[in-house]
Coordinates of N, CA and C in Angstrom, one line a residue:
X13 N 76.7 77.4 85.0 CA 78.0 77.7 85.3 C 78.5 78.9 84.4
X14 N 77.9 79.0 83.4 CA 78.7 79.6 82.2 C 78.0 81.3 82.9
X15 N 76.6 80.7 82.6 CA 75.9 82.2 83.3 C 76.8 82.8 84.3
X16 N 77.1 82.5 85.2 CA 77.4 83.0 86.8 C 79.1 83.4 86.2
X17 N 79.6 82.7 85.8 CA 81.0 83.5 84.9 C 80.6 84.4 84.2
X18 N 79.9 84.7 83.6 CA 79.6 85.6 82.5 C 79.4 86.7 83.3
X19 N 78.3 86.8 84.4 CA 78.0 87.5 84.8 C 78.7 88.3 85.9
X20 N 79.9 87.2 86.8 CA 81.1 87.8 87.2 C 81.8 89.0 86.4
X21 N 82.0 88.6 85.5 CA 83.0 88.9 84.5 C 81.9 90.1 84.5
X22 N 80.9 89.9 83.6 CA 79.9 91.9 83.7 C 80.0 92.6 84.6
X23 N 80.5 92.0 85.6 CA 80.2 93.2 87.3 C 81.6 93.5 87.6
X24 N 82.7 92.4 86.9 CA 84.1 93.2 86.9 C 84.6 94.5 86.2
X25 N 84.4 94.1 84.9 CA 84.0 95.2 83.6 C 83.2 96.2 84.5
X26 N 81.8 96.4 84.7 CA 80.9 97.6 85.4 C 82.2 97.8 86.4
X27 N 82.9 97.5 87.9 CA 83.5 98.1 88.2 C 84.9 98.8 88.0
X28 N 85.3 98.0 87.6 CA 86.7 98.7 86.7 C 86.3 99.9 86.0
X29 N 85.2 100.3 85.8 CA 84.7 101.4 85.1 C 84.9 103.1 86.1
X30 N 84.8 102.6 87.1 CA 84.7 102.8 88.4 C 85.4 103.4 89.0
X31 N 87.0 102.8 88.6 CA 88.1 102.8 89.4 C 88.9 104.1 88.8
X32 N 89.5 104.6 89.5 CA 90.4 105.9 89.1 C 91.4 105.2 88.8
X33 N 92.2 105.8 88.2 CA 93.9 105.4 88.3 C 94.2 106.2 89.5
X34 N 95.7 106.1 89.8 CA 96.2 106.9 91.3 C 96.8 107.9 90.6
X35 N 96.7 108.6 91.3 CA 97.4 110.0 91.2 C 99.0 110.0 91.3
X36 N 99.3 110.3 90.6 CA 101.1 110.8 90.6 C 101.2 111.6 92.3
X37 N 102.2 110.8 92.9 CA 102.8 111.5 94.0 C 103.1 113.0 93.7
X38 N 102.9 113.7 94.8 CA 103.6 114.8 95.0 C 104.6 115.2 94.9
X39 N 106.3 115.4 94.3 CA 107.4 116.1 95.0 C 107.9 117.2 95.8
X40 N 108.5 116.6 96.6 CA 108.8 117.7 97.6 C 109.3 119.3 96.5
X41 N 109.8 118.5 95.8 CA 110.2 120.1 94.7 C 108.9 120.9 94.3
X42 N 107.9 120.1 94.4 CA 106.6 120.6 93.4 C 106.3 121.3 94.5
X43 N 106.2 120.8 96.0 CA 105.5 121.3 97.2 C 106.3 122.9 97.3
X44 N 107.7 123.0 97.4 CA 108.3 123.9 97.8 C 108.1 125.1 96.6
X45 N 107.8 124.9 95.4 CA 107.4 126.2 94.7 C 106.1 126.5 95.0
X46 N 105.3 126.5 95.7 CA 104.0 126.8 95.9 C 104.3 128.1 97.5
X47 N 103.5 129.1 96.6 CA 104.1 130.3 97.4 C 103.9 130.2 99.0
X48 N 102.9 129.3 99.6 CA 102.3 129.4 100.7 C 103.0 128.0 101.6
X49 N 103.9 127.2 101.0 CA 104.3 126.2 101.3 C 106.0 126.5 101.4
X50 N 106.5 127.7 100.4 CA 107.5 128.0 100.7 C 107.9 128.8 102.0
X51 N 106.3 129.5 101.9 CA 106.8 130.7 102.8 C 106.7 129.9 104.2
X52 N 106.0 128.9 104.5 CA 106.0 128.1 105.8 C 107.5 127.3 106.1
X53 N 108.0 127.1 104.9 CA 109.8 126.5 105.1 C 110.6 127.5 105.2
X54 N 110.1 128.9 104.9 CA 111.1 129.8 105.4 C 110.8 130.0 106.8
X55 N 109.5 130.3 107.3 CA 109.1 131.0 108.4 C 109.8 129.6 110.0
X56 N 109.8 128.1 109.2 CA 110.4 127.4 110.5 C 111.7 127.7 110.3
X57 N 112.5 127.6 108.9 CA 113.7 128.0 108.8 C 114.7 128.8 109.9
X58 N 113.7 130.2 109.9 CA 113.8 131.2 110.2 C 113.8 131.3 111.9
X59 N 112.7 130.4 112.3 CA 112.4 130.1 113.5 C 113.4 129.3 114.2
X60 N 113.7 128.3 113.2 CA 115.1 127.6 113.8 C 116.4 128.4 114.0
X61 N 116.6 129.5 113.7 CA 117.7 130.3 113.5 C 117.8 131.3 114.6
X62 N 116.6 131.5 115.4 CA 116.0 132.1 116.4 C 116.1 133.6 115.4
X63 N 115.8 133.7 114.2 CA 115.6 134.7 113.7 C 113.9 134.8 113.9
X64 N 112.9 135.2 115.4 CA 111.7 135.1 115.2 C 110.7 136.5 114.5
X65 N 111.4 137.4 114.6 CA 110.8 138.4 113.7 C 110.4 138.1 112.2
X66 N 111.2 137.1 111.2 CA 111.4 136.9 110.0 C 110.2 135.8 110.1
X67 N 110.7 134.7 110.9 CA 109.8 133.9 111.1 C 108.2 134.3 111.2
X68 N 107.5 134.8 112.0 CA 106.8 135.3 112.3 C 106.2 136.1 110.9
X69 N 107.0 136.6 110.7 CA 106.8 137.3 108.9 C 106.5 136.4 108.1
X70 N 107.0 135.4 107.8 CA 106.7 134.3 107.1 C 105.6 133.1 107.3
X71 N 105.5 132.8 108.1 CA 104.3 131.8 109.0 C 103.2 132.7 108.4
X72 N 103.2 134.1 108.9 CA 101.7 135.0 108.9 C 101.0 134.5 106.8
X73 N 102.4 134.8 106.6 CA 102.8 134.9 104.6 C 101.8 133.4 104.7
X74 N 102.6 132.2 105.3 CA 101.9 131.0 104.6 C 100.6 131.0 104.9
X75 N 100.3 131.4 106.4 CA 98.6 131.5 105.8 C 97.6 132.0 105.6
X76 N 98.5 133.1 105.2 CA 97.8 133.8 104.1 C 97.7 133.7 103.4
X77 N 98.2 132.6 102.4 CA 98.8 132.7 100.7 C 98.0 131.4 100.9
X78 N 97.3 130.4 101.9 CA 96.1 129.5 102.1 C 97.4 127.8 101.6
X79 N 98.2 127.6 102.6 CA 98.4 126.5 103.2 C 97.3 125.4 102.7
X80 N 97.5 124.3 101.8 CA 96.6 123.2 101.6 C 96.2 122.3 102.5
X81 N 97.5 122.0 103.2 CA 97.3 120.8 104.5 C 97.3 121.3 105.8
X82 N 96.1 120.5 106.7 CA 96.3 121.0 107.5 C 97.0 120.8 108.7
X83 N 97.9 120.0 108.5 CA 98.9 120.0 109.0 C 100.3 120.7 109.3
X84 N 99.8 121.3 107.5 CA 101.0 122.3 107.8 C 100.5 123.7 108.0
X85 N 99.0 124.0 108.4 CA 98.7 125.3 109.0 C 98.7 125.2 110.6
X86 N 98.5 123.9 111.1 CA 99.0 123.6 112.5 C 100.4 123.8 112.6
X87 N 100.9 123.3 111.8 CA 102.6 123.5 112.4 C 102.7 125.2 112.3
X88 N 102.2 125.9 111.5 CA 102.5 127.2 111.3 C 101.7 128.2 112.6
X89 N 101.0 127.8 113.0 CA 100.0 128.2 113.7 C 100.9 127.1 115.2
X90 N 101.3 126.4 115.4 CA 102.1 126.2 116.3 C 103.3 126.4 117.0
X91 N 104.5 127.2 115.3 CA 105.4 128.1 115.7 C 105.1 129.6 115.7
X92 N 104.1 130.5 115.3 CA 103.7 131.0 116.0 C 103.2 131.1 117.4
X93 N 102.8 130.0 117.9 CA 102.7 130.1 119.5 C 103.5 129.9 120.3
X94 N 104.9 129.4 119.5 CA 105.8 129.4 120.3 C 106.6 130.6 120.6
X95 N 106.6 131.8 119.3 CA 107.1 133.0 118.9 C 106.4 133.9 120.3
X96 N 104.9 133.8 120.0 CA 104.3 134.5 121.2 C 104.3 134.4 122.5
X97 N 104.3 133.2 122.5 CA 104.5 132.9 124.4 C 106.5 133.5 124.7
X98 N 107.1 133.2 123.8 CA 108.6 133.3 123.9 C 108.2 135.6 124.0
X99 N 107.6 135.9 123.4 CA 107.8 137.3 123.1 C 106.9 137.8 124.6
X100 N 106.1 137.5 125.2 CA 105.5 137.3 126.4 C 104.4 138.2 125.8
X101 N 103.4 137.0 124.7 CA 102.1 137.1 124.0 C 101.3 136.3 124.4
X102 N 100.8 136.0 126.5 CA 100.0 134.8 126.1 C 98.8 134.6 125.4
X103 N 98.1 135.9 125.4 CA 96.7 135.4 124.7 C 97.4 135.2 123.2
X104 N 98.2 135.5 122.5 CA 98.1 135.4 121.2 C 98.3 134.0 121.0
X105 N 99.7 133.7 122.2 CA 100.1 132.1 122.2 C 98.8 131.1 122.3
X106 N 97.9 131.5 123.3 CA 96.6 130.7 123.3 C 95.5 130.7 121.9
X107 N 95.9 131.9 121.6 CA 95.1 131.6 120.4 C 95.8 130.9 119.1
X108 N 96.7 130.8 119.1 CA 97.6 130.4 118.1 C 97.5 128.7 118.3
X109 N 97.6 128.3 119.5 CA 97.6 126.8 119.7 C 96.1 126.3 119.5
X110 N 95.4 127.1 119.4 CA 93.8 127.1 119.4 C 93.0 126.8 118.3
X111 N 94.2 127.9 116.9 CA 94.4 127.6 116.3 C 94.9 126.2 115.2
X112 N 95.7 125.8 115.7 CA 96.3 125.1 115.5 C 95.6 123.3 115.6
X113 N 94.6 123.6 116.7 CA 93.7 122.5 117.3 C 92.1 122.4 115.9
X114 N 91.9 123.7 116.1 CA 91.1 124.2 115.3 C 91.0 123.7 113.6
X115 N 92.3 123.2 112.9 CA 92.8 123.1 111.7 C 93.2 122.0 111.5
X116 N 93.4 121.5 112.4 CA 93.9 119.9 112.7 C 93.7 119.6 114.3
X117 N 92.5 118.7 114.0 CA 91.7 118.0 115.1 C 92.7 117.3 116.0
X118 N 94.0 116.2 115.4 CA 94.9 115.8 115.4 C 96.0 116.3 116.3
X119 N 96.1 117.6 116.2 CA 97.4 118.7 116.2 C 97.9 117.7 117.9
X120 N 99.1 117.8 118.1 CA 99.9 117.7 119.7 C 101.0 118.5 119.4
X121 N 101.0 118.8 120.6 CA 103.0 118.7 120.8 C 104.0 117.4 121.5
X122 N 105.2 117.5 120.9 CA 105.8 116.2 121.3 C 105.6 116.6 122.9
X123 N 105.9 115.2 123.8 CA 106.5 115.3 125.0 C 107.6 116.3 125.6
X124 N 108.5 116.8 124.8 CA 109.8 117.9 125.5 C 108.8 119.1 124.8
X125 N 108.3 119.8 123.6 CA 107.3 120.5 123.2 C 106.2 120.8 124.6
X126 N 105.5 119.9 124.8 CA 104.3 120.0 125.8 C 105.2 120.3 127.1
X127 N 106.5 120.3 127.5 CA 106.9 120.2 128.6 C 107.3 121.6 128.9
X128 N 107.5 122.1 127.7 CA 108.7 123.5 127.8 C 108.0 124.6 128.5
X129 N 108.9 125.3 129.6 CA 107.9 125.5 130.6 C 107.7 127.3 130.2
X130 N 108.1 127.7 128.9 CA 107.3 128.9 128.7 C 105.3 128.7 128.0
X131 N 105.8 127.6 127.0 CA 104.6 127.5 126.1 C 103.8 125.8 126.7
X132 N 104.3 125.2 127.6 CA 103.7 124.2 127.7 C 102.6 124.3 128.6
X133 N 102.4 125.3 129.3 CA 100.9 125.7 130.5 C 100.0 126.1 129.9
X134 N 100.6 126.9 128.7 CA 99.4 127.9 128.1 C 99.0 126.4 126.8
X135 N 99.6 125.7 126.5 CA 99.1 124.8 125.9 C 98.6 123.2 126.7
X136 N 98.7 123.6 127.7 CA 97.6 122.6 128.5 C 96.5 123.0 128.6
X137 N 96.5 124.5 128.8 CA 95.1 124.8 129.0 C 93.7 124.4 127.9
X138 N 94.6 124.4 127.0 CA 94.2 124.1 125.4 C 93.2 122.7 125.8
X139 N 91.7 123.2 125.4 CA 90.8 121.5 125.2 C 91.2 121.0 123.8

């Protein structure tokens, strides 16, 4: 009995060896000074303001400046396709949601998104 305790107890010790600590969360403050993360909060900003010129300037900025998540190079690569189908860009719109599939396997658009009848055809077409 003592053995098989002892020997638990060795293989706890060996893994605890093992184990990382966790990483400190991220803050949204820490995310927004990162040049390529800001420039993607200006560029929907911007997009929401139907300022799409600026927007468009900014999206291009975040991924260029290389976006970490890819979530947020889909979203960026998303409002870009909406900029382009809206500017009457479909190939660029197609490529942009293509994009966007491409970087995140994941990627959708919501239900009223997928429905909107400038950008929602050219993103059906989308496998």
């Amino acid at each position: 009995m003592k053995f098989l305790f002892a020997a638990a107890a060795f293989a706890v010790f060996l893994l605890a060896g093992c184990v990382q600590p966790p990483t400190a969360p991220v803050g949204l403050t820490e995310v927004a000074e990162r040049p390529a993360e800001r420039a993607l909060l200006a560029g929907i900003r911007a997009y929401d303001d139907g300022q799409y010129i600026e927007a468009e300037k900014q999206l291009d900025s975040a991924l260029a400046a290389g976006l970490g998540s890819p979530r947020d190079r889909a979203a960026a690569h998303k409002h870009l396709a909406f900029i382009y189908c809206t500017s009457n860009r479909p190939t660029e719109c197609e490529g942009a949601f293509r994009a966007a599939k491409r970087v995140d396997p994941g990627f959708t658009l919501s239900k009223s998104e997928a429905g909107h009848p400038v950008w929602g055809p050219v993103y059906k077409r989308i496998p």
